[in-house]
Short mmCIF file of C-alpha atoms and ligand atoms in Angstrom, two decimals:
data_model
loop_
_atom_site.label_atom_id
_atom_site.label_comp_id
_atom_site.label_asym_id
_atom_site.label_seq_id
_atom_site.Cartn_x
_atom_site.Cartn_y
_atom_site.Cartn_z
CA MET A 1 -5.89 27.86 19.22
CA PRO A 2 -5.47 24.15 19.98
CA ILE A 3 -3.50 22.11 17.44
CA ILE A 4 -5.79 19.12 17.97
CA SER A 5 -9.33 19.25 19.21
CA THR A 6 -11.68 16.30 19.08
CA SER A 7 -15.20 15.79 20.25
CA GLY A 8 -16.76 12.38 20.67
CA LEU A 9 -14.24 10.80 18.31
CA SER A 10 -15.09 7.12 18.08
CA ARG A 11 -14.48 4.03 16.03
CA THR A 12 -16.27 0.73 15.81
CA PHE A 13 -14.84 -2.14 13.80
CA ARG A 14 -17.05 -4.67 12.17
CA THR A 15 -15.57 -8.15 12.36
CA ARG A 16 -16.82 -11.63 11.59
CA HIS A 17 -17.63 -12.11 15.24
CA GLY A 18 -19.61 -8.92 15.66
CA GLU A 19 -18.76 -5.34 16.40
CA VAL A 20 -15.71 -4.16 18.35
CA THR A 21 -15.85 -0.64 19.70
CA ALA A 22 -12.21 0.35 19.94
CA VAL A 23 -12.75 4.03 20.75
CA ARG A 24 -15.94 5.16 22.46
CA GLY A 25 -15.84 8.91 22.26
CA ILE A 26 -12.69 10.85 22.97
CA ASP A 27 -12.68 14.56 23.74
CA LEU A 28 -9.21 15.96 23.59
CA THR A 29 -7.53 19.32 23.33
CA VAL A 30 -3.82 19.61 22.58
CA ARG A 31 -1.95 22.91 22.68
CA PRO A 32 0.76 23.73 20.13
CA GLY A 33 4.22 22.86 21.37
CA GLU A 34 2.99 20.34 23.88
CA ILE A 35 4.48 16.89 24.37
CA LEU A 36 1.48 14.74 25.11
CA GLY A 37 1.78 11.16 26.31
CA PHE A 38 -0.94 8.62 25.65
CA LEU A 39 -0.98 5.83 28.20
CA GLY A 40 -3.32 2.90 28.54
CA PRO A 41 -3.44 -0.88 28.72
CA ASN A 42 -3.14 -3.08 25.64
CA GLY A 43 -6.22 -2.71 23.48
CA ALA A 44 -7.30 0.55 25.13
CA GLY A 45 -7.65 2.31 21.78
CA LYS A 46 -4.43 4.38 21.63
CA SER A 47 -3.32 3.27 18.17
CA THR A 48 -6.85 3.47 16.82
CA THR A 49 -7.10 7.09 18.02
CA LEU A 50 -3.75 7.97 16.45
CA ARG A 51 -4.70 6.31 13.18
CA MET A 52 -7.93 8.32 13.07
CA LEU A 53 -6.15 11.58 13.82
CA SER A 54 -3.63 10.90 11.07
CA THR A 55 -6.39 10.30 8.44
CA LEU A 56 -5.65 6.59 8.03
CA LEU A 57 -8.87 5.37 9.57
CA PRO A 58 -12.22 7.06 9.09
CA PRO A 59 -13.95 7.67 12.45
CA THR A 60 -17.40 6.15 12.84
CA GLY A 61 -18.46 9.02 15.07
CA GLY A 62 -17.45 12.44 16.31
CA ALA A 63 -15.33 15.16 14.77
CA ALA A 64 -11.82 16.56 14.99
CA THR A 65 -9.72 19.47 13.84
CA VAL A 66 -6.02 18.75 13.33
CA VAL A 67 -3.55 21.59 12.68
CA GLY A 68 -6.36 23.80 11.52
CA HIS A 69 -7.90 21.33 9.11
CA ASP A 70 -11.12 19.43 9.56
CA LEU A 71 -10.26 15.75 9.75
CA LEU A 72 -13.25 14.57 7.75
CA ARG A 73 -13.58 17.36 5.20
CA ASP A 74 -9.91 18.10 4.51
CA PRO A 75 -7.76 15.04 5.17
CA ALA A 76 -5.26 16.18 2.52
CA GLY A 77 -4.70 19.39 4.46
CA VAL A 78 -4.07 17.38 7.62
CA ARG A 79 -1.56 15.12 5.88
CA ARG A 80 0.61 18.01 4.78
CA LYS A 81 1.08 19.10 8.39
CA ILE A 82 1.54 15.87 10.30
CA GLY A 83 4.08 13.11 10.64
CA TYR A 84 3.03 9.66 11.76
CA VAL A 85 5.11 6.71 12.89
CA ALA A 86 3.07 3.54 13.16
CA GLN A 87 3.42 1.11 16.04
CA SER A 88 4.71 -1.58 13.70
CA GLY A 89 6.66 0.68 11.38
CA GLY A 90 6.48 0.91 7.62
CA VAL A 91 9.76 0.08 5.93
CA ASP A 92 9.99 -1.84 2.66
CA PRO A 93 12.44 -4.77 3.01
CA GLN A 94 13.38 -4.43 -0.66
CA GLU A 95 14.82 -0.95 -0.17
CA THR A 96 17.87 0.63 1.40
CA VAL A 97 17.76 3.13 4.24
CA ARG A 98 18.76 5.91 1.87
CA SER A 99 16.18 5.12 -0.80
CA GLU A 100 13.41 5.03 1.80
CA LEU A 101 14.43 8.41 3.21
CA VAL A 102 14.75 9.99 -0.23
CA LEU A 103 11.40 8.61 -1.36
CA GLN A 104 9.71 10.05 1.71
CA GLY A 105 11.10 13.49 0.95
CA ARG A 106 10.07 13.32 -2.67
CA LEU A 107 6.52 12.33 -1.73
CA HIS A 108 6.45 15.46 0.38
CA GLY A 109 7.23 17.47 -2.72
CA MET A 110 11.00 17.89 -2.37
CA SER A 111 13.29 17.80 -5.40
CA ARG A 112 15.79 14.97 -5.64
CA THR A 113 18.59 17.23 -4.38
CA GLU A 114 16.57 18.50 -1.44
CA ALA A 115 15.41 15.00 -0.55
CA THR A 116 18.96 13.66 -0.66
CA ALA A 117 20.25 16.46 1.57
CA ARG A 118 17.37 15.94 3.98
CA ALA A 119 18.06 12.20 4.09
CA ALA A 120 21.63 12.89 5.19
CA GLU A 121 20.42 15.30 7.87
CA LEU A 122 17.87 12.82 9.22
CA ALA A 123 20.46 10.05 9.20
CA ARG A 124 22.69 12.24 11.34
CA ASP A 125 19.88 13.05 13.80
CA LEU A 126 18.83 9.42 14.16
CA ASP A 127 22.34 7.95 14.09
CA LEU A 128 21.81 6.12 10.80
CA THR A 129 24.63 7.61 8.74
CA GLU A 130 26.71 4.44 8.75
CA LEU A 131 23.69 2.43 7.68
CA LEU A 132 22.48 4.57 4.77
CA ASP A 133 23.36 2.07 2.09
CA ARG A 134 22.22 -1.02 3.96
CA GLY A 135 19.17 -2.92 2.88
CA SER A 136 16.49 -2.45 5.48
CA THR A 137 16.35 -6.19 6.19
CA ALA A 138 19.92 -5.94 7.43
CA LEU A 139 18.97 -3.55 10.26
CA SER A 140 18.45 -4.56 13.85
CA GLY A 141 15.01 -3.98 15.36
CA GLY A 142 16.06 -0.78 17.06
CA GLN A 143 17.88 0.53 13.99
CA ARG A 144 14.74 -0.06 11.93
CA ARG A 145 12.73 1.78 14.58
CA ARG A 146 15.04 4.76 14.22
CA LEU A 147 14.48 4.65 10.46
CA ASP A 148 10.70 4.64 11.02
CA ILE A 149 11.07 7.73 13.17
CA ALA A 150 13.33 9.47 10.65
CA LEU A 151 10.71 8.83 7.96
CA GLY A 152 8.04 10.51 10.07
CA LEU A 153 10.25 13.59 10.59
CA THR A 154 11.17 14.08 6.94
CA HIS A 155 9.01 17.12 6.20
CA ARG A 156 9.46 18.81 9.60
CA PRO A 157 5.82 18.38 10.53
CA ALA A 158 4.15 20.80 12.93
CA LEU A 159 2.55 17.83 14.65
CA LEU A 160 4.14 14.44 15.10
CA PHE A 161 2.37 11.23 16.12
CA LEU A 162 4.67 8.55 17.49
CA ASP A 163 3.05 5.21 18.30
CA GLU A 164 5.32 3.46 20.80
CA PRO A 165 8.45 5.01 19.30
CA THR A 166 10.86 3.62 21.89
CA THR A 167 9.71 0.00 21.99
CA GLY A 168 12.76 -2.09 21.17
CA LEU A 169 15.28 0.73 21.57
CA ASP A 170 18.36 0.25 23.73
CA PRO A 171 18.74 2.67 26.69
CA GLY A 172 21.16 4.88 24.77
CA SER A 173 18.90 5.21 21.74
CA ARG A 174 15.94 5.80 23.99
CA THR A 175 17.52 8.77 25.77
CA ALA A 176 18.74 10.02 22.40
CA LEU A 177 15.14 9.95 21.19
CA TRP A 178 13.93 11.82 24.26
CA THR A 179 16.52 14.49 23.57
CA LEU A 180 15.46 14.65 19.94
CA VAL A 181 11.78 15.02 20.85
CA ARG A 182 12.59 17.83 23.28
CA ARG A 183 14.77 19.55 20.70
CA LEU A 184 12.02 19.32 18.08
CA ARG A 185 9.72 21.06 20.50
CA ASP A 186 12.20 23.64 21.74
CA GLU A 187 13.81 24.53 18.41
CA HIS A 188 10.94 24.05 15.99
CA GLY A 189 7.86 24.29 18.19
CA THR A 190 6.79 20.81 17.10
CA THR A 191 3.86 19.28 18.94
CA VAL A 192 4.42 15.61 19.75
CA VAL A 193 1.76 13.06 20.65
CA LEU A 194 3.30 9.76 21.63
CA THR A 195 2.09 6.53 23.13
CA THR A 196 4.20 4.50 25.46
CA HIS A 197 4.02 1.68 27.97
CA TYR A 198 7.13 2.95 29.78
CA LEU A 199 5.94 5.07 32.66
CA ASP A 200 9.43 6.40 33.43
CA GLU A 201 9.50 7.67 29.86
CA ALA A 202 6.07 9.26 30.22
CA ASP A 203 7.15 10.86 33.48
CA ALA A 204 10.39 12.22 32.08
CA LEU A 205 9.26 13.33 28.64
CA ALA A 206 5.60 14.30 28.57
CA ASP A 207 4.23 17.67 29.63
CA ARG A 208 0.84 16.16 30.01
CA LEU A 209 -0.55 12.63 30.03
CA VAL A 210 -3.82 11.18 28.83
CA ILE A 211 -4.71 7.76 30.17
CA ILE A 212 -7.05 5.90 27.86
CA ASP A 213 -8.91 2.85 29.03
CA LYS A 214 -11.56 0.86 27.15
CA GLY A 215 -11.82 3.53 24.49
CA VAL A 216 -12.38 6.58 26.70
CA VAL A 217 -10.18 9.11 28.44
CA ALA A 218 -9.94 7.79 31.99
CA ALA A 219 -7.70 10.54 33.36
CA GLU A 220 -5.55 13.40 32.19
CA GLY A 221 -3.11 15.88 33.65
CA THR A 222 0.56 16.50 34.26
CA PRO A 223 2.49 13.54 35.67
CA ALA A 224 2.70 15.38 39.00
CA ALA A 225 -1.03 16.12 39.06
CA LEU A 226 -1.92 12.51 38.29
CA LYS A 227 0.27 11.27 41.11
CA ALA A 228 -1.16 13.83 43.52
CA GLU A 229 -4.73 13.05 42.55
CA HIS A 230 -4.31 9.36 43.36
CA ALA A 231 -2.04 9.88 46.34
CA ALA A 232 0.53 7.78 44.51
CA ASP A 233 4.30 7.88 44.89
CA THR A 234 4.95 6.69 41.38
CA LEU A 235 3.24 7.11 38.04
CA GLN A 236 2.95 3.32 38.01
CA ASP A 237 0.68 3.38 41.06
CA ALA A 238 -1.39 6.26 39.65
CA PHE A 239 -1.76 4.36 36.37
CA LEU A 240 -2.89 1.20 38.14
CA ALA A 241 -5.39 3.19 40.21
CA VAL A 242 -6.85 4.87 37.12
CA THR A 243 -7.15 1.69 35.08
CA GLY A 244 -8.54 -0.25 38.03
CA ARG A 245 -5.75 -2.81 38.08
CA THR A 246 -4.45 -2.46 41.58
CA PRO A 247 -1.60 -4.86 42.33
CA ALA A 248 -3.03 -8.34 42.88
CA PRO A 249 -2.74 -10.01 46.31
CA VAL A 250 0.14 -12.43 46.46
CA GLU A 251 -1.22 -15.88 47.27
CA HIS A 252 -2.98 -17.42 44.30
CA ALA A 253 -3.30 -20.65 42.46
CA PRO A 254 0.10 -21.80 41.18
CA VAL A 255 1.03 -20.55 37.73
CA ALA A 256 0.15 -23.18 35.15
CA VAL A 257 3.02 -23.54 32.73
CA MET B 1 1.55 17.03 -8.22
CA LEU B 2 -0.03 13.99 -9.83
CA LEU B 3 2.67 13.76 -12.48
CA HIS B 4 5.51 14.27 -10.02
CA ASP B 5 4.12 11.71 -7.56
CA THR B 6 3.37 9.18 -10.28
CA ALA B 7 6.87 9.55 -11.73
CA VAL B 8 8.49 9.13 -8.30
CA LEU B 9 6.49 6.02 -7.47
CA PHE B 10 6.87 4.55 -10.95
CA GLY B 11 10.63 4.98 -10.56
CA ARG B 12 10.63 3.15 -7.24
CA TYR B 13 8.58 0.23 -8.48
CA ALA B 14 10.45 0.01 -11.77
CA ARG B 15 13.77 -0.19 -9.91
CA GLN B 16 12.37 -2.92 -7.69
CA THR B 17 11.40 -4.90 -10.79
CA LEU B 18 14.74 -4.35 -12.51
CA ARG B 19 16.51 -5.79 -9.48
CA SER B 20 14.64 -9.06 -9.96
CA PRO B 21 15.31 -10.76 -13.31
CA PHE B 22 13.12 -13.63 -12.19
CA GLN B 23 10.15 -11.30 -11.99
CA ILE B 24 10.97 -9.87 -15.40
CA PHE B 25 11.10 -13.15 -17.26
CA PHE B 26 8.85 -15.49 -15.30
CA GLY B 27 5.65 -14.21 -16.89
CA THR B 28 6.82 -15.22 -20.35
CA LEU B 29 7.31 -18.86 -19.40
CA MET B 30 3.75 -20.14 -19.78
CA PRO B 31 3.00 -18.40 -23.11
CA LEU B 32 6.39 -19.51 -24.48
CA LEU B 33 5.59 -23.12 -23.61
CA TYR B 34 2.30 -22.80 -25.48
CA LEU B 35 4.11 -21.20 -28.38
CA PHE B 36 6.71 -23.98 -28.67
CA PHE B 37 4.66 -27.06 -27.85
CA PHE B 38 1.09 -26.12 -28.71
CA GLY B 39 1.60 -23.75 -31.66
CA PRO B 40 3.05 -26.39 -34.01
CA LEU B 41 -0.08 -28.55 -33.56
CA LEU B 42 -2.22 -25.88 -35.16
CA THR B 43 -0.24 -25.15 -38.32
CA GLY B 44 -2.28 -27.38 -40.60
CA LEU B 45 -5.72 -26.95 -39.01
CA PRO B 46 -8.55 -24.82 -40.35
CA LEU B 47 -9.17 -22.27 -37.56
CA GLY B 48 -12.17 -20.51 -39.07
CA ARG B 49 -10.33 -17.22 -39.39
CA GLU B 50 -8.32 -15.42 -41.98
CA GLY B 51 -4.54 -15.74 -41.65
CA ASP B 52 -2.29 -18.65 -40.73
CA SER B 53 -2.34 -20.38 -37.36
CA TRP B 54 0.40 -18.16 -35.86
CA GLN B 55 -1.62 -15.04 -36.65
CA VAL B 56 -4.48 -16.58 -34.67
CA LEU B 57 -2.52 -18.09 -31.79
CA VAL B 58 -0.03 -15.31 -30.98
CA PRO B 59 -2.70 -12.65 -30.25
CA GLY B 60 -4.29 -15.16 -27.87
CA LEU B 61 -0.98 -15.84 -26.13
CA LEU B 62 -0.34 -12.10 -25.78
CA LEU B 63 -3.61 -11.66 -23.95
CA GLN B 64 -3.02 -14.80 -21.90
CA LEU B 65 0.29 -13.33 -20.79
CA GLY B 66 -1.45 -10.09 -19.87
CA LEU B 67 -4.40 -11.78 -18.20
CA PHE B 68 -2.40 -14.05 -15.91
CA GLY B 69 0.43 -11.63 -15.25
CA ALA B 70 -1.66 -8.61 -14.40
CA SER B 71 -4.40 -10.30 -12.45
CA PHE B 72 -1.87 -11.50 -9.86
CA ALA B 73 -0.32 -8.03 -9.51
CA GLY B 74 -2.32 -7.50 -6.31
CA PHE B 75 0.02 -9.78 -4.35
CA ALA B 76 2.53 -6.93 -4.25
CA VAL B 77 0.14 -4.58 -2.52
CA ILE B 78 -0.82 -7.23 0.04
CA MET B 79 2.85 -7.40 0.96
CA GLU B 80 3.13 -3.61 1.13
CA LYS B 81 0.11 -3.49 3.36
CA ASN B 82 1.55 -6.11 5.71
CA TRP B 83 4.86 -4.27 5.95
CA GLY B 84 3.02 -1.04 6.83
CA VAL B 85 4.44 0.63 3.72
CA LEU B 86 1.02 1.36 2.28
CA GLU B 87 -0.08 3.25 5.39
CA ARG B 88 3.19 5.13 5.46
CA LEU B 89 2.58 6.27 1.88
CA GLN B 90 -1.06 7.07 2.54
CA VAL B 91 -0.28 9.39 5.40
CA THR B 92 1.86 11.58 3.14
CA PRO B 93 0.12 14.14 0.90
CA VAL B 94 0.87 11.98 -2.15
CA SER B 95 -1.94 11.94 -4.70
CA ARG B 96 -4.19 8.89 -4.20
CA LEU B 97 -4.36 8.41 -7.96
CA ALA B 98 -0.55 8.39 -8.09
CA LEU B 99 -0.49 5.57 -5.51
CA LEU B 100 -2.40 3.54 -8.06
CA LEU B 101 -0.81 4.82 -11.28
CA GLY B 102 2.81 4.44 -10.13
CA ARG B 103 2.35 0.71 -9.70
CA VAL B 104 0.01 0.10 -12.59
CA LEU B 105 2.23 1.85 -15.12
CA ARG B 106 5.18 -0.24 -13.93
CA ASP B 107 3.06 -3.35 -14.42
CA ALA B 108 1.92 -2.33 -17.89
CA ALA B 109 5.52 -1.56 -18.90
CA LEU B 110 6.70 -4.94 -17.62
CA PHE B 111 4.00 -6.88 -19.47
CA VAL B 112 4.53 -5.00 -22.73
CA PHE B 113 8.22 -5.87 -22.45
CA GLN B 114 7.29 -9.53 -21.96
CA ALA B 115 4.93 -9.27 -24.93
CA VAL B 116 7.79 -8.03 -27.09
CA LEU B 117 9.90 -11.06 -26.07
CA LEU B 118 7.01 -13.36 -26.88
CA VAL B 119 6.48 -11.84 -30.34
CA LEU B 120 10.21 -12.09 -31.08
CA ALA B 121 10.09 -15.79 -30.23
CA ALA B 122 6.97 -16.17 -32.35
CA LEU B 123 8.70 -14.55 -35.33
CA ALA B 124 11.38 -17.20 -34.99
CA MET B 125 8.69 -19.90 -34.95
CA GLY B 126 7.17 -18.65 -38.19
CA LEU B 127 4.82 -15.77 -37.37
CA ARG B 128 4.47 -13.21 -40.12
CA ALA B 129 2.30 -10.16 -39.52
CA PRO B 130 2.31 -6.46 -40.49
CA LEU B 131 4.35 -4.20 -38.20
CA ALA B 132 1.39 -1.87 -37.60
CA GLY B 133 -0.70 -4.84 -36.52
CA ILE B 134 1.97 -6.01 -34.10
CA LEU B 135 2.23 -2.53 -32.58
CA ILE B 136 -1.55 -2.35 -32.19
CA GLY B 137 -1.32 -5.68 -30.39
CA PHE B 138 1.13 -4.18 -27.88
CA GLY B 139 -1.27 -1.27 -27.40
CA PHE B 140 -4.01 -3.70 -26.41
CA VAL B 141 -1.66 -5.54 -24.05
CA ALA B 142 -0.82 -2.21 -22.43
CA LEU B 143 -4.46 -1.23 -21.86
CA LEU B 144 -5.47 -4.71 -20.72
CA THR B 145 -2.65 -5.09 -18.22
CA PHE B 146 -3.08 -1.53 -16.97
CA SER B 147 -6.75 -2.17 -16.19
CA LEU B 148 -6.38 -5.70 -14.88
CA ALA B 149 -3.49 -4.80 -12.60
CA ALA B 150 -5.53 -1.92 -11.16
CA LEU B 151 -8.52 -4.21 -10.59
CA SER B 152 -6.22 -6.78 -9.04
CA TYR B 153 -5.02 -4.19 -6.51
CA VAL B 154 -8.63 -3.36 -5.76
CA LEU B 155 -9.45 -7.00 -5.16
CA ALA B 156 -6.36 -7.48 -3.00
CA LEU B 157 -7.23 -4.50 -0.81
CA ARG B 158 -10.92 -5.26 -0.50
CA LEU B 159 -10.85 -8.97 0.23
CA PRO B 160 -11.43 -9.54 3.93
CA SER B 161 -8.40 -11.80 4.18
CA PRO B 162 -5.38 -11.93 1.91
CA GLN B 163 -5.24 -15.73 1.82
CA GLU B 164 -8.33 -15.58 -0.35
CA PHE B 165 -6.60 -13.52 -3.01
CA GLY B 166 -4.80 -16.31 -4.90
CA PRO B 167 -7.80 -18.65 -5.11
CA ALA B 168 -10.11 -15.75 -6.04
CA VAL B 169 -7.90 -14.67 -8.92
CA ASN B 170 -7.49 -18.21 -10.21
CA THR B 171 -11.22 -18.71 -10.12
CA LEU B 172 -11.69 -15.60 -12.24
CA ALA B 173 -8.74 -15.94 -14.61
CA MET B 174 -9.15 -19.55 -15.82
CA PRO B 175 -12.74 -19.23 -17.10
CA SER B 176 -11.90 -15.83 -18.54
CA MET B 177 -9.12 -17.40 -20.58
CA LEU B 178 -11.20 -20.34 -21.79
CA LEU B 179 -14.34 -18.35 -22.52
CA SER B 180 -12.55 -15.65 -24.50
CA GLY B 181 -11.18 -18.03 -27.11
CA LEU B 182 -7.59 -17.11 -26.36
CA MET B 183 -6.17 -20.48 -27.44
CA LEU B 184 -8.54 -21.24 -30.31
CA PRO B 185 -10.96 -18.76 -31.85
CA MET B 186 -14.60 -18.89 -30.81
CA ALA B 187 -15.46 -19.19 -34.50
CA LEU B 188 -14.99 -22.92 -33.87
CA ALA B 189 -17.41 -22.97 -30.94
CA PRO B 190 -20.93 -24.38 -30.89
CA GLY B 191 -23.65 -21.72 -30.68
CA TRP B 192 -24.14 -21.74 -26.90
CA LEU B 193 -20.44 -21.36 -26.17
CA ASP B 194 -20.11 -18.59 -28.72
CA VAL B 195 -23.00 -16.72 -27.07
CA LEU B 196 -21.53 -17.22 -23.61
CA SER B 197 -18.17 -15.93 -24.72
CA ARG B 198 -19.71 -12.68 -25.93
CA PHE B 199 -20.16 -11.76 -22.28
CA MET B 200 -16.40 -11.94 -21.78
CA PRO B 201 -14.74 -8.58 -22.36
CA PHE B 202 -11.42 -10.24 -23.31
CA ARG B 203 -13.02 -11.89 -26.31
CA TYR B 204 -13.41 -8.48 -27.97
CA LEU B 205 -9.79 -7.68 -27.28
CA VAL B 206 -8.38 -10.88 -28.71
CA ASP B 207 -10.60 -10.66 -31.80
CA ALA B 208 -9.42 -7.10 -32.40
CA VAL B 209 -5.76 -8.11 -32.11
CA ARG B 210 -6.36 -11.01 -34.51
CA ASP B 211 -7.80 -8.53 -37.01
CA ALA B 212 -4.77 -6.30 -36.55
CA TYR B 213 -2.42 -9.26 -37.13
CA VAL B 214 -3.93 -9.84 -40.58
CA GLY B 215 -3.82 -6.15 -41.46
CA HIS B 216 -7.49 -5.19 -40.92
CA TYR B 217 -7.51 -2.00 -38.91
CA ALA B 218 -10.89 -0.44 -39.64
CA THR B 219 -13.34 -3.23 -38.85
CA PRO B 220 -16.30 -3.33 -36.43
CA THR B 221 -14.34 -5.94 -34.46
CA MET B 222 -11.51 -3.45 -34.00
CA PHE B 223 -14.01 -0.79 -32.98
CA TYR B 224 -15.54 -3.03 -30.30
CA GLY B 225 -12.09 -4.06 -29.13
CA VAL B 226 -11.01 -0.45 -28.63
CA LEU B 227 -14.31 0.36 -26.92
CA VAL B 228 -13.96 -2.52 -24.48
CA ALA B 229 -10.31 -1.71 -23.76
CA LEU B 230 -11.06 1.94 -23.02
CA GLY B 231 -14.11 1.01 -20.98
CA LEU B 232 -12.05 -1.39 -18.86
CA THR B 233 -9.41 1.28 -18.35
CA ALA B 234 -11.95 3.88 -17.23
CA LEU B 235 -13.59 1.41 -14.85
CA ALA B 236 -10.24 0.37 -13.39
CA VAL B 237 -9.07 3.93 -12.74
CA THR B 238 -12.36 4.91 -11.13
CA VAL B 239 -12.64 1.92 -8.82
CA GLY B 240 -8.90 1.91 -8.16
CA THR B 241 -8.69 5.53 -7.04
CA ARG B 242 -11.69 5.10 -4.80
CA THR B 243 -10.12 2.05 -3.18
CA PHE B 244 -6.76 3.72 -2.58
CA ARG B 245 -8.56 6.71 -1.07
CA ARG B 246 -10.05 4.58 1.68
CA ALA B 247 -7.77 1.57 1.81
CA GLY B 248 -6.88 2.33 5.42
CA ALA B 249 -10.10 0.63 6.46
N1 ATP C 1 -8.79 -3.59 12.27
C1 ATP C 1 -9.38 -3.97 13.41
N2 ATP C 1 -10.44 -4.80 13.39
C2 ATP C 1 -11.05 -5.18 14.53
N3 ATP C 1 -10.68 -4.79 15.75
C3 ATP C 1 -9.62 -3.97 15.85
C4 ATP C 1 -8.92 -3.51 14.70
N4 ATP C 1 -7.91 -2.70 15.10
C5 ATP C 1 -7.98 -2.67 16.45
N5 ATP C 1 -9.00 -3.42 16.90
C6 ATP C 1 -9.41 -3.58 18.31
O1 ATP C 1 -9.60 -2.30 18.87
C7 ATP C 1 -9.12 -2.26 20.20
C8 ATP C 1 -8.12 -1.13 20.34
O2 ATP C 1 -6.94 -1.43 19.62
P1 ATP C 1 -5.68 -0.45 19.57
O3 ATP C 1 -4.73 -1.01 18.62
O4 ATP C 1 -6.16 0.94 19.36
O5 ATP C 1 -5.13 -0.59 21.06
P2 ATP C 1 -3.84 0.06 21.72
O6 ATP C 1 -4.31 0.91 22.83
O7 ATP C 1 -3.00 0.71 20.69
O8 ATP C 1 -3.12 -1.21 22.33
P3 ATP C 1 -1.55 -1.62 22.43
O9 ATP C 1 -1.03 -0.96 23.66
O10 ATP C 1 -1.59 -3.09 22.60
O11 ATP C 1 -0.88 -1.17 21.19
C9 ATP C 1 -8.56 -3.64 20.50
O12 ATP C 1 -9.53 -4.36 21.19
C10 ATP C 1 -8.32 -4.23 19.14
O13 ATP C 1 -8.48 -5.63 19.18
MG1 MG C 2 -1.18 0.35 19.92
#
């Protein structure tokens, strides 16, 4: 049974300047234990799709089942099973690393003791132990990103959504995160859906890729299959072929600065 | 579930407040200024109500404290939304009602504490009132601030842009204060103003507290006051829970 299946999932925003259709109908099937990469240009609808699948944003069309629960009829059931790390994070600047981690555990129904123990474990996994008693404003961008990720892992979710988890991470932290994601899958069978703009990351980490463009699935397959299909040497070339942005010819008007 | 979640969130917000003495005391500043510099002007005036001028003014100042304090509570949730904290909480299985109650109970506790400070200062200025009446007054402050804070969160989350929140609240709070007879009782008002003020829910609250401050506990005024307070509370919880359920939008 797929862990995510969607049909025609779509979302239109109403703004002052008219309607914006961010997602036009996405059909997607994700198998348990898969690491799925979402690729796509800025504004393609990746975050909007993730926010719908994690119950934060009601779809304006279509349907989805997430970890066995109907997204529209049983959002509470979905929330118990998933972890979600937003593209721009979600840490309160008035709190310390430890209090954020403990709160997260307690909101997932842990006792204070359990939540405290889990906070220490997460800090170890995300290399935050030294920082536990720091205020979150005193973290660097990458350290805060690691805290965001730790918060999403608190309850050992069966399905984890990571929206650009490695943006702003140094190379060491990035490879550490790749290792962590693989370990989550190998040791706990966690399914991970992540978005990224780093194609080397997608190539190295994801079992399967979904390229979203203008709110629809433009291509999907394993990194190797995508490259083969577009006779491309690199994922970068395949991506550009799919999204219709082939490298521009060189001579052009001078750059206006 | 609900109790556990509410307690956890109340604890978090209460600790945040305790870390900020400014936040704890700032709300008492305006009513204290009225108490010190406006209160003495009233001592000899006929105010059209039973009791001395302090028994008329202090209930009004208590509700003023609650009205202005609680109606700006929504600023906090605008911040939380901008930081992404609200979404992070909403994606956990935490009870939606607890997301509202945790904050609102913290707010009510804070404003009742400020009300106690205000009454202590008023006692020093010359207020004399029965203890039961004073306690009933705190009960009204609790219900009023509970409801208003909840409605303030609703407003903050539903306004299309957060910059509109401050002006919107000011536009609502000032006329509410003036039309409810918080500073001077509406007994002094000309007919049209008196009629107008009957459409203001806060008028019934302040009149009830004024009755309590002169020891009348079983009057129609008290009955209407309790009715309005409970009605406001029910409305606030209903609208508030609905808003927190779909605040992702
Ligand atoms: N709340 C909103 N109101 C109006 N339009 C929105 C809203 N959120 C997103 N959009 C629009 O929907 C489209 C998709 O946005 P989304 O954030 O899903 O893109 P994305 O693929 O995550 O892009 P990026 O790689 O830049 O993060 C964009 O055109 C965006 O402007
Ligand atoms: Mg995005």
